[in-house]
Coordinates of N, CA and C in Angstrom, one line a residue:
X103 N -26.1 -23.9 17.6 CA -24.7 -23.9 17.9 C -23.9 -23.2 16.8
X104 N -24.0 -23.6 15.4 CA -23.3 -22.6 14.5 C -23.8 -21.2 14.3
X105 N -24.7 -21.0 14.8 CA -25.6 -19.5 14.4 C -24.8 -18.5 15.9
X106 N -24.5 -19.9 17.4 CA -23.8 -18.7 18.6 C -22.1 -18.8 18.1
X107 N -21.9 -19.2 17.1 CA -20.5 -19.8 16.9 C -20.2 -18.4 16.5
X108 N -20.8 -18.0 15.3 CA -20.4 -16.9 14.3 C -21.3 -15.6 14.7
X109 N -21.7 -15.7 15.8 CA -22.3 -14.0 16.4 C -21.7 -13.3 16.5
X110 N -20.4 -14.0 17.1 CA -19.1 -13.0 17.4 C -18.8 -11.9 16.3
X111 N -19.0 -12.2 15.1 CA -18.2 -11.5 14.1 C -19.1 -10.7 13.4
X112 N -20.3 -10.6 13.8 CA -21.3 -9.9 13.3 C -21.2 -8.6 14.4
X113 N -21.2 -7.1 12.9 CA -21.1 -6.1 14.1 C -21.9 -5.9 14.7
X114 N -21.2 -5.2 16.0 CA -22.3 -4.7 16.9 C -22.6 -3.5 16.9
X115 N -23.9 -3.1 17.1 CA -25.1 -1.8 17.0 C -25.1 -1.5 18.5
X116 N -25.2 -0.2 18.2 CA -26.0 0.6 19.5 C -27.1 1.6 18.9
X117 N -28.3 1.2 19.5 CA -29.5 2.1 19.2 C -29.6 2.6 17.2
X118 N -29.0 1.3 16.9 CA -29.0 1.0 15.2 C -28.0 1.2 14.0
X119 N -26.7 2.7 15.4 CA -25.9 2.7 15.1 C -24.6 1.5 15.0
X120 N -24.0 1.7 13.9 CA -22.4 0.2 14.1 C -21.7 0.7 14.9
X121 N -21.4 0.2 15.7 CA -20.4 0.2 16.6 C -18.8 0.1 15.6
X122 N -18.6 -0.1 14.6 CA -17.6 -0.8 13.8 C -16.6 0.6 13.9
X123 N -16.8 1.9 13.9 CA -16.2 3.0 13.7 C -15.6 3.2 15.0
X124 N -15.8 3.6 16.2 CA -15.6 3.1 17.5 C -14.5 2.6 17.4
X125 N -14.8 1.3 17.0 CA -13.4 0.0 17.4 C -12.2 0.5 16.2
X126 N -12.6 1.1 15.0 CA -11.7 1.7 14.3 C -10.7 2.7 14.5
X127 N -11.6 3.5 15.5 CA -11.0 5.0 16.1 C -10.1 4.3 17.5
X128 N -10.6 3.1 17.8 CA -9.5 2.6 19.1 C -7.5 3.0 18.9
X129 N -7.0 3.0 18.0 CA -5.8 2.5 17.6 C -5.4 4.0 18.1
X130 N -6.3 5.0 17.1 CA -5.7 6.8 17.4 C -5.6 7.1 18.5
X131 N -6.2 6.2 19.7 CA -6.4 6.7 21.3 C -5.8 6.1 21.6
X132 N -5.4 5.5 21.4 CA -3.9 4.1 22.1 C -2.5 4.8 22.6
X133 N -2.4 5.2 21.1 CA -0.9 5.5 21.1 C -0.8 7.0 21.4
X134 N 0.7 6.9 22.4 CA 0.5 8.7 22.5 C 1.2 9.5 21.4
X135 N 1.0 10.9 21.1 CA 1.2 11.5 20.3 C 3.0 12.4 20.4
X136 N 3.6 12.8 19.4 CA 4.6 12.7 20.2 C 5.1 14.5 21.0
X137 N 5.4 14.4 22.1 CA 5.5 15.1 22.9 C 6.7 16.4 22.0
X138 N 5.9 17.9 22.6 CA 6.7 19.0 22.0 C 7.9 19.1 22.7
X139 N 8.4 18.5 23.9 CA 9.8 19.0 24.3 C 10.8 17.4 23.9
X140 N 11.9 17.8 24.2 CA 13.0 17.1 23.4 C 12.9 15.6 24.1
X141 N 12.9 15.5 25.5 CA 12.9 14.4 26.4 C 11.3 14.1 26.2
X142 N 11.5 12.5 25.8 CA 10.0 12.0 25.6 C 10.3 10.2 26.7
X143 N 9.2 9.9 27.1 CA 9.1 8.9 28.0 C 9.6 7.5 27.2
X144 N 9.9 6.5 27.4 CA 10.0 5.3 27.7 C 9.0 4.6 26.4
X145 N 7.8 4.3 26.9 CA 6.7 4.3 25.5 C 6.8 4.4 24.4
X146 N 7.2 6.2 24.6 CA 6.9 6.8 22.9 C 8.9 6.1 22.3
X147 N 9.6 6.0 23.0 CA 11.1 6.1 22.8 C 10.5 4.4 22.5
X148 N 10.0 3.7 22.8 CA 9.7 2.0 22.5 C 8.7 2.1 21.1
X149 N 8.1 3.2 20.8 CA 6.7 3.4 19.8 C 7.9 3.2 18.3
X150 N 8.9 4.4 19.1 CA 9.6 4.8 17.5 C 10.8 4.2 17.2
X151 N 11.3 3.1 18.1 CA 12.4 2.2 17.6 C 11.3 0.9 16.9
X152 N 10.2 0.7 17.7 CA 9.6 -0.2 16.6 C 9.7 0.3 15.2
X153 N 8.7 1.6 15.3 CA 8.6 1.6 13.9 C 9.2 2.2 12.9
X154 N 10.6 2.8 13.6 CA 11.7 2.5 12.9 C 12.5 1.5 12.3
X155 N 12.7 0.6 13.4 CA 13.0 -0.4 12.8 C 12.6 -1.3 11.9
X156 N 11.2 -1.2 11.8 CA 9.9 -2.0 11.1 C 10.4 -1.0 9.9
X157 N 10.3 0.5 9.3 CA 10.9 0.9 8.1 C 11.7 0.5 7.6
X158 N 12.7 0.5 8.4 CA 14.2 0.2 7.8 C 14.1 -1.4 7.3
X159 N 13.7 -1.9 7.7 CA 13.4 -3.5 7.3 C 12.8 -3.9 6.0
X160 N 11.9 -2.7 6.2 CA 10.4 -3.1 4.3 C 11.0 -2.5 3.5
X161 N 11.5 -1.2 3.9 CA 12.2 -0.4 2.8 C 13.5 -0.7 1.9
X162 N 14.1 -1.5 2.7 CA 15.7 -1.5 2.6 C 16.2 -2.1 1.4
X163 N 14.7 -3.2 0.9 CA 15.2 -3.7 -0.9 C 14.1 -2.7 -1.4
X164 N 13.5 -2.1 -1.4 CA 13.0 -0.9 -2.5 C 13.9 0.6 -2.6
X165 N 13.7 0.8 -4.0 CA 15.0 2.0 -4.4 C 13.7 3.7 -3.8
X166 N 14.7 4.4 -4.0 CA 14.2 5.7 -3.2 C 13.0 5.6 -3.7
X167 N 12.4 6.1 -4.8 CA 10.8 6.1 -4.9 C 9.4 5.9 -4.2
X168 N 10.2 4.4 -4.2 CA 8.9 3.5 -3.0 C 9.0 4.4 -1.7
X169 N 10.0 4.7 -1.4 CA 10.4 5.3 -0.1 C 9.6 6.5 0.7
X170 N 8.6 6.6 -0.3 CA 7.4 7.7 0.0 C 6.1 7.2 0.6
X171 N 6.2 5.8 0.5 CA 5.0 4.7 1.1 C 5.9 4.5 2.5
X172 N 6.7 4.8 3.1 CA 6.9 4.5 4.8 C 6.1 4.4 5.5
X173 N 5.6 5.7 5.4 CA 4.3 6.7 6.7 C 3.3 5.6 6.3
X174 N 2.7 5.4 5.1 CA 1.7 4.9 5.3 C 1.6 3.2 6.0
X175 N 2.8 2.9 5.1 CA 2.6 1.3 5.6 C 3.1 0.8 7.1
X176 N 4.2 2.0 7.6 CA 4.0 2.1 8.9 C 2.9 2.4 9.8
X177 N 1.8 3.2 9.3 CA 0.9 3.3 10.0 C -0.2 2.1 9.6
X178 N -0.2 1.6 8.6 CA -0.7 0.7 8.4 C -0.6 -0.9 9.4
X179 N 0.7 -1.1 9.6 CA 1.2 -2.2 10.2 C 1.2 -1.7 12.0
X180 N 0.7 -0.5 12.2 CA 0.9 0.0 13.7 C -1.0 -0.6 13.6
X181 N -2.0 -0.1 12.6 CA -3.3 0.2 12.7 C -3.8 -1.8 12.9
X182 N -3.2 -2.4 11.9 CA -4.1 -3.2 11.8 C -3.5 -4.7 12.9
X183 N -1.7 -3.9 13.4 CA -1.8 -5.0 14.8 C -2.6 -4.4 16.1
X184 N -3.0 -3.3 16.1 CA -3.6 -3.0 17.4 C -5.3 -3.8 16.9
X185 N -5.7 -3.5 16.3 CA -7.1 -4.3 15.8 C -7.0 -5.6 16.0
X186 N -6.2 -6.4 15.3 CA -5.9 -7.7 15.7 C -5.9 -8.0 17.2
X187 N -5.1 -7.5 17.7 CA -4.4 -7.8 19.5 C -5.8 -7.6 20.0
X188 N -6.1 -6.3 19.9 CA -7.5 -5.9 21.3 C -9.2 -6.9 20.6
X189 N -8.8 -7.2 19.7 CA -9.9 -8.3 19.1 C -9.9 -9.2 19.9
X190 N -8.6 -9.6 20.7 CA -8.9 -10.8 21.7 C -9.2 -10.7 22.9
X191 N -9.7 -9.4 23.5 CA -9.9 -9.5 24.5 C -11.3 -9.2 24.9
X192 N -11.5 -10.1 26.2 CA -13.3 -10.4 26.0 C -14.1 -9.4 26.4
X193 N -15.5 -9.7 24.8 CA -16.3 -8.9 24.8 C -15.9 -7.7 24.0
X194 N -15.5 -8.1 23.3 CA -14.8 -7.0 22.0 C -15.3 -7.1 20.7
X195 N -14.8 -6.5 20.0 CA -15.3 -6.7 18.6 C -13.9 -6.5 17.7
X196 N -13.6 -7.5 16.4 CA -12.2 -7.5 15.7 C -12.6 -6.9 14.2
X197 N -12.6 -5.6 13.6 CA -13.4 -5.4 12.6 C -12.4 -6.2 11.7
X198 N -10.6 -6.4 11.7 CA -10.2 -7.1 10.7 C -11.1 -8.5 10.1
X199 N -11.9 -9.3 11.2 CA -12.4 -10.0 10.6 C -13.5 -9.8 9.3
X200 N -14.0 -9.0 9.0 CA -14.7 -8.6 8.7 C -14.2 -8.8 6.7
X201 N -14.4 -9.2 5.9 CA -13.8 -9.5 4.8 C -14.0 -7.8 3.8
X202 N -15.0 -7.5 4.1 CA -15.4 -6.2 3.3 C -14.2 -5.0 3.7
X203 N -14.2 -5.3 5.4 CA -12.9 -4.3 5.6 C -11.6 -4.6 5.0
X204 N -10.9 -5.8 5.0 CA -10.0 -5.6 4.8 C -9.5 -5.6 3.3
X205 N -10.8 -6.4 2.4 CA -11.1 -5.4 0.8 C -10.3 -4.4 0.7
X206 N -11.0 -3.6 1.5 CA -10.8 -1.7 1.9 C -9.3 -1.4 1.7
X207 N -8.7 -2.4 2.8 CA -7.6 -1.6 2.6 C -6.7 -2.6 1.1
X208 N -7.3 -3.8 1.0 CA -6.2 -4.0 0.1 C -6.3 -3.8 -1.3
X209 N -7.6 -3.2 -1.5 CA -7.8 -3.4 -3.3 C -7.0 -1.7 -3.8
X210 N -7.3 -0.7 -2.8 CA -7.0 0.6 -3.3 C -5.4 0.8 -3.2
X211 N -4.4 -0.4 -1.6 CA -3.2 -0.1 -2.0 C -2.6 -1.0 -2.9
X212 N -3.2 -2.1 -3.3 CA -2.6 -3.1 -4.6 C -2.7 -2.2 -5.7
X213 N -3.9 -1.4 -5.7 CA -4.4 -0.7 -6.9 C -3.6 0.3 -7.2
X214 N -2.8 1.4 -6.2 CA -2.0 2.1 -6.1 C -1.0 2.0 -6.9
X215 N -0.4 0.5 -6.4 CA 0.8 0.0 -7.1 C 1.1 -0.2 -7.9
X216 N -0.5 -0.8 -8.6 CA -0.2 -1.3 -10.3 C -0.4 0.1 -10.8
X217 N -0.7 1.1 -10.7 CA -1.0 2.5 -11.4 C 0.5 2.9 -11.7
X218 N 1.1 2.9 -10.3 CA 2.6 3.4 -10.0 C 3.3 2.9 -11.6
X219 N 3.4 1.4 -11.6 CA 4.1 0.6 -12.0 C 4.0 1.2 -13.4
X220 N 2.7 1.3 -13.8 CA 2.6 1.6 -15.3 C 2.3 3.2 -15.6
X221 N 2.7 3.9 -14.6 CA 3.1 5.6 -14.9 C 4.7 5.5 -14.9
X222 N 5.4 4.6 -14.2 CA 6.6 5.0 -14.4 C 7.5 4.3 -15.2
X223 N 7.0 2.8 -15.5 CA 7.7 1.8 -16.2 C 6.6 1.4 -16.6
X224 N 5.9 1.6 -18.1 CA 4.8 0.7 -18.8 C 5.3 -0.5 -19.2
X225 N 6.5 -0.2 -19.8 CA 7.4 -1.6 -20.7 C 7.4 -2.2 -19.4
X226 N 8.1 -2.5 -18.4 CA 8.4 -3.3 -17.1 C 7.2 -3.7 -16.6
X227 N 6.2 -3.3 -16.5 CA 5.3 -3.5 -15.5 C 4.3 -4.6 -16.8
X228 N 4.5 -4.4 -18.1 CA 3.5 -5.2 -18.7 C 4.4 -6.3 -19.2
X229 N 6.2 -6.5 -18.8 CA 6.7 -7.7 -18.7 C 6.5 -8.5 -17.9
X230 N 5.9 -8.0 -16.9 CA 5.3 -9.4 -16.0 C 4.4 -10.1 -16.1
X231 N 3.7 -9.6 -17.3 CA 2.6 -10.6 -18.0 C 3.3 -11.5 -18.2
X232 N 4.2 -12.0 -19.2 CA 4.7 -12.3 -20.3 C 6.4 -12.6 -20.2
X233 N 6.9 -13.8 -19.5 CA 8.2 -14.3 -19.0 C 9.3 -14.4 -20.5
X234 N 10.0 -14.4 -20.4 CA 11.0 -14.0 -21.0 C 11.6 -15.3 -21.7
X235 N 11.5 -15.6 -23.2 CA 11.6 -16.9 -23.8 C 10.6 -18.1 -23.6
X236 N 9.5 -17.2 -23.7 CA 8.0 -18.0 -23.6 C 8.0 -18.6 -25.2
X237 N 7.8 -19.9 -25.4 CA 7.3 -20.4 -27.1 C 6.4 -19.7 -27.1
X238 N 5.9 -19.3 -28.3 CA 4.9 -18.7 -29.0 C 3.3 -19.3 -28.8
X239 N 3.2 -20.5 -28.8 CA 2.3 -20.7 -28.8 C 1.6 -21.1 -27.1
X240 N 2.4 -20.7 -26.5 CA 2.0 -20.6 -24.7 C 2.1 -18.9 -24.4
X241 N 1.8 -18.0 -25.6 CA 1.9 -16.1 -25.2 C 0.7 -16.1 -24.6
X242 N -0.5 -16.6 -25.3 CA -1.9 -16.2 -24.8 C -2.5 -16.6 -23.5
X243 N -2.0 -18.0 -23.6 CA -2.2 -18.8 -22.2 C -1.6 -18.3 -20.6
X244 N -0.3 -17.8 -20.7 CA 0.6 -17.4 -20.0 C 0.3 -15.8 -19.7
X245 N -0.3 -15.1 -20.8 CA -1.0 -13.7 -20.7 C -2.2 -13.7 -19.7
X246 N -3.1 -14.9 -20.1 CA -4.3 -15.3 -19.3 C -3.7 -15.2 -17.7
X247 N -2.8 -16.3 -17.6 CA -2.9 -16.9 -16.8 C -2.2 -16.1 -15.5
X248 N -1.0 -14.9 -15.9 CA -0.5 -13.8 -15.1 C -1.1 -12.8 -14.9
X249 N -2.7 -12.6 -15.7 CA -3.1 -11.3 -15.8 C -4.3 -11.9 -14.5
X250 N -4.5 -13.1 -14.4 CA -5.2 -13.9 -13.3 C -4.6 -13.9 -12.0
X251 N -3.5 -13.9 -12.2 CA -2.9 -14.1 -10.6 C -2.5 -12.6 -10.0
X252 N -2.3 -11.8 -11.1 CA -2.5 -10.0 -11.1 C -3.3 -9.5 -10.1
X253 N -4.9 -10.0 -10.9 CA -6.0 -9.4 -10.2 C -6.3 -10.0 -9.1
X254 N -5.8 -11.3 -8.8 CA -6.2 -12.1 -7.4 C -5.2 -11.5 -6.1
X255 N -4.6 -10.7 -6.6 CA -3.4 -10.5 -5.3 C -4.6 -9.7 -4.0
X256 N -5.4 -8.7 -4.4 CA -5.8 -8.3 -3.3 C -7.0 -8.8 -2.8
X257 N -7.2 -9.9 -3.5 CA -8.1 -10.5 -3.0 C -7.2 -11.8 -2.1
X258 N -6.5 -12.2 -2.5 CA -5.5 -13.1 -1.5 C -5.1 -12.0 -0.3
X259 N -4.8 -11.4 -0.3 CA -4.6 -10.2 0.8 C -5.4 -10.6 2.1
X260 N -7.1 -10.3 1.7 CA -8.2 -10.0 1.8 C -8.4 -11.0 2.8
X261 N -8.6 -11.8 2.4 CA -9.2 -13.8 2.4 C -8.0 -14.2 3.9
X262 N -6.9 -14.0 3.2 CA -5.8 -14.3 3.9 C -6.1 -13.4 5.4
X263 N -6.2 -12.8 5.7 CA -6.2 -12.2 6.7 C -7.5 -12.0 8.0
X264 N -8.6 -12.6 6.8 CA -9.8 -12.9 7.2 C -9.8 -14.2 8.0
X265 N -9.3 -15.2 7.0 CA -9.6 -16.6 7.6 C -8.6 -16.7 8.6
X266 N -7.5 -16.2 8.6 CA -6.6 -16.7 9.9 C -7.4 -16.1 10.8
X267 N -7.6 -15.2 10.8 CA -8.5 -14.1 12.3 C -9.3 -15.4 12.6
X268 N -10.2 -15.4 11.7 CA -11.7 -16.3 12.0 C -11.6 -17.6 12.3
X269 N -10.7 -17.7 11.7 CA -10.3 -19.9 12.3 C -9.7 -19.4 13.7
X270 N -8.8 -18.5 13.9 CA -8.4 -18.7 15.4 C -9.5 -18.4 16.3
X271 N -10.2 -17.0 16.1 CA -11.4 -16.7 17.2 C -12.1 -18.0 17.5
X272 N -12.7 -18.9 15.9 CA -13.2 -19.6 16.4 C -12.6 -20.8 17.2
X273 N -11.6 -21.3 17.1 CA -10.9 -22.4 18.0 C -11.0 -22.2 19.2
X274 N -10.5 -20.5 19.6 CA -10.5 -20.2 21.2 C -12.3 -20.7 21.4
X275 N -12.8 -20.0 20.7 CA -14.2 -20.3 21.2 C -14.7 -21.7 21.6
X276 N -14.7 -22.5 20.5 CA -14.4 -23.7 20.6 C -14.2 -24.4 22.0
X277 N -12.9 -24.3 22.5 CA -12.3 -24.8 23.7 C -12.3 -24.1 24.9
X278 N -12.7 -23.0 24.3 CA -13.4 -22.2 26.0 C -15.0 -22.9 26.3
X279 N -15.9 -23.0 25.2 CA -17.1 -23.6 25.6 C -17.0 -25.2 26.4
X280 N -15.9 -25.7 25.4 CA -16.0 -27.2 26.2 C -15.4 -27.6 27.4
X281 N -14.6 -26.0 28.2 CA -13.7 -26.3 29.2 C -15.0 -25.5 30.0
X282 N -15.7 -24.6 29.8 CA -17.3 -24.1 30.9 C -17.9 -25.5 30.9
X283 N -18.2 -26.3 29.9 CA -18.7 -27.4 29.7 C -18.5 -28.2 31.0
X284 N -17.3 -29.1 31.1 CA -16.8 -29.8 31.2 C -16.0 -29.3 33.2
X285 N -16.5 -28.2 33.6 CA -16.0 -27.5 34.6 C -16.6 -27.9 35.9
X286 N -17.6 -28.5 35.7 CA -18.1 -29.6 36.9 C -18.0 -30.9 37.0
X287 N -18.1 -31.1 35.7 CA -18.5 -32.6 35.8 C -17.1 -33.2 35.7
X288 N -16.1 -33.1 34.9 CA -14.7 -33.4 34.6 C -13.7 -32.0 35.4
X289 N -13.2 -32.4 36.1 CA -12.1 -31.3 36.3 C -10.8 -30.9 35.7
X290 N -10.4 -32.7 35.9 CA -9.2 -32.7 35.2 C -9.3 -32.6 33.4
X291 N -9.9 -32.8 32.7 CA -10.5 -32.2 31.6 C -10.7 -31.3 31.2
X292 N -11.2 -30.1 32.4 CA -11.4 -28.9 32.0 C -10.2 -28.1 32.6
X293 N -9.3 -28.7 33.2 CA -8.0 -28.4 33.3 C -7.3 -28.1 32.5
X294 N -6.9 -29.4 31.6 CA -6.6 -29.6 30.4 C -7.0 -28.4 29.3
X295 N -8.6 -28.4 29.3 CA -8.9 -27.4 28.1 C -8.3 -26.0 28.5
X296 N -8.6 -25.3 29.6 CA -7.9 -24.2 30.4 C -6.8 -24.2 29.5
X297 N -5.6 -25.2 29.8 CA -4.2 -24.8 30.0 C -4.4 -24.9 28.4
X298 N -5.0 -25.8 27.5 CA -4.9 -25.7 26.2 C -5.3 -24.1 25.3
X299 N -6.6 -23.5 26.1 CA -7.0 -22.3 25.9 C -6.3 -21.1 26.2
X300 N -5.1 -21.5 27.0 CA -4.4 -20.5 27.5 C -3.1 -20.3 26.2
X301 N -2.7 -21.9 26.0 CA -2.2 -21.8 24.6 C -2.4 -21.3 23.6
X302 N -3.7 -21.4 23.2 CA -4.3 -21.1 21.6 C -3.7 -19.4 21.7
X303 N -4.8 -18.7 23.1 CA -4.4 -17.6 23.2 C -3.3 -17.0 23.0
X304 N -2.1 -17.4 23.7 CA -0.9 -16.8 22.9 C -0.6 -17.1 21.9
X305 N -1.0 -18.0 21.4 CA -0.9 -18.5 19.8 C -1.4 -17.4 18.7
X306 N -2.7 -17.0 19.4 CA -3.2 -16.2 18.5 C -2.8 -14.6 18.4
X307 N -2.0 -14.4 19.9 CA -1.7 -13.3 19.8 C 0.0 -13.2 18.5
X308 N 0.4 -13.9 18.9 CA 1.7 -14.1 17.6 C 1.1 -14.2 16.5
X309 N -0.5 -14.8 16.2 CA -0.9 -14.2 14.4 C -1.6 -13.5 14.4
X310 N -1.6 -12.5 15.5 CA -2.4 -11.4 15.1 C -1.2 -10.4 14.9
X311 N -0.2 -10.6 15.1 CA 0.7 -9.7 14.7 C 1.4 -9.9 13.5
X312 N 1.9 -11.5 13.6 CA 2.6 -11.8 12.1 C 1.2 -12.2 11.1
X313 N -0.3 -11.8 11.2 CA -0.8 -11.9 9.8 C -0.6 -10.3 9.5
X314 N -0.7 -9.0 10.2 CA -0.6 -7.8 10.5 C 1.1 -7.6 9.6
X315 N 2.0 -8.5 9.7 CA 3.4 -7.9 9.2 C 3.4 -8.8 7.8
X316 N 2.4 -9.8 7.7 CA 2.5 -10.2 6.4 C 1.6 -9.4 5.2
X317 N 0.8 -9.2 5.7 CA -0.1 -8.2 5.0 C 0.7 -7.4 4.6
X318 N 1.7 -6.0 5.5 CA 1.9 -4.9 4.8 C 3.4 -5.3 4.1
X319 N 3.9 -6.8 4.2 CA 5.0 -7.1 3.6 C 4.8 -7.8 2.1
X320 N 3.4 -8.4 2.0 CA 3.3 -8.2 0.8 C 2.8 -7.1 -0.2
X321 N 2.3 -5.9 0.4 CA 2.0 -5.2 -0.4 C 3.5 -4.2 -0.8
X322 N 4.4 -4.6 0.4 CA 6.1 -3.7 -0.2 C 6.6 -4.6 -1.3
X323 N 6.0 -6.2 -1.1 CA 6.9 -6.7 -2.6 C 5.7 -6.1 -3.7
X324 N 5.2 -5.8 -3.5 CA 4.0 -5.4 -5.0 C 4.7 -3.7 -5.3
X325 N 4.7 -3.5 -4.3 CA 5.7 -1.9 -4.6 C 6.7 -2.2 -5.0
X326 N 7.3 -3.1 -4.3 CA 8.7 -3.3 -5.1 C 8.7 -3.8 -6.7
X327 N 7.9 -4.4 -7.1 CA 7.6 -4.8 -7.9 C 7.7 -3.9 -9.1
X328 N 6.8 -2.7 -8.6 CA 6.4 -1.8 -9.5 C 7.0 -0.3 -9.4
X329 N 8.0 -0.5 -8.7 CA 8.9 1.0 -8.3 C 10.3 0.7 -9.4

């Protein structure tokens, strides 16, 4: 039972190839691209008040500098809620669960930021080691102990985004098996699980989008941080 629980999140191969690139390349084919004449459809006119409005939002407490990370973290928060969302639909594959992936994206843009921070402000960026009217004898402890929580950010990133995916896939799974289960012998039971499974599902469609807007909203406070 725990070995069919967690198959799901093991990728899938074809003929030995991963299928993982596939489901990566899903997002570029989704969305349309934007049209050469002036009048554009419905869609794309719904594509770019999102993600307009989604910039003007992350951006609006960081000063011009940051302001060169838009494209990316817009495309970032477009990439990793389409992965999320089409992860739930059956017989799919979700590569955000995957903890190595989402590594990927968080160690190189936390990494980005702390570089930023200390090319442009060294003095600022190595005051956040080190709080302001610290006793003396809590410098080293307090250096330890911020240079700790430093390095854990993209690993919190990581984890965080992992385990919500994977605690919800598994719940749905969970209560879909016991409502097949339960589909003869109990009706009104497997009623019950239904209408509860129908829940989880939209449940999980709301965190697959707000774990998707918390991700790239903490990496704008780490920018902000360091801009």
């Amino acid at each position: 039972m725990t070995m069919n629980l967690f198959n799901q999140f093991l990728s899938p191969t074809f003929l030995g190839l991963p299928l993982i690139a596939i489901a990566l390349m899903a997002p570029c084919l989704l969305y349309p691209s934007p049209a050469p004449w002036w009048q554009s459809n419905r869609w794309m006119t719904l594509q770019n008040w999102f993600i307009g409005s989604f910039i003007k939002q992350t951006l609006s407490p960081i000063n011009t500098k940051g302001h060169s990370w838009a494209l990316l973290l817009a495309t970032l928060m477009v990439f990793l809620i389409t992965l999320n969302t089409l992860g739930l639909l059956p017989y799919t594959f979700t590569p955000t669960t995957q903890l190595s992936l989402n590594m990927a994206f968080a160690v190189p843009l936390w990494l980005a930021t702390v570089i930023m921070g200390f090319r442009n402000s060294p003095t600022h960026a190595l005051g956040h080691l080190l709080p302001e009217g610290t006793p003396t004898p809590l410098v080293p402890i307090l250096i330890i102990i911020e240079s700790i929580s430093l390095l854990i950010r993209p690993l919190a990133l990581g984890v965080r985004l992992t385990a919500n995916l994977t605690a919800g896939h598994l719940l749905i799974q969970l209560v879909s098996s016991a409502a097949f289960s339960l589909l003869l012998s109990q009706t009104t039971a497997a009623s019950l699980a239904v209408g509860l499974l129908l829940l989880l599902t939209i449940l999980e469609i709301a965190v697959a989008m707000i774990q998707a807007y918390v991700f790239v909203l903490l990496l704008s406070l780490y920018l902000q941080e360091n801009v």
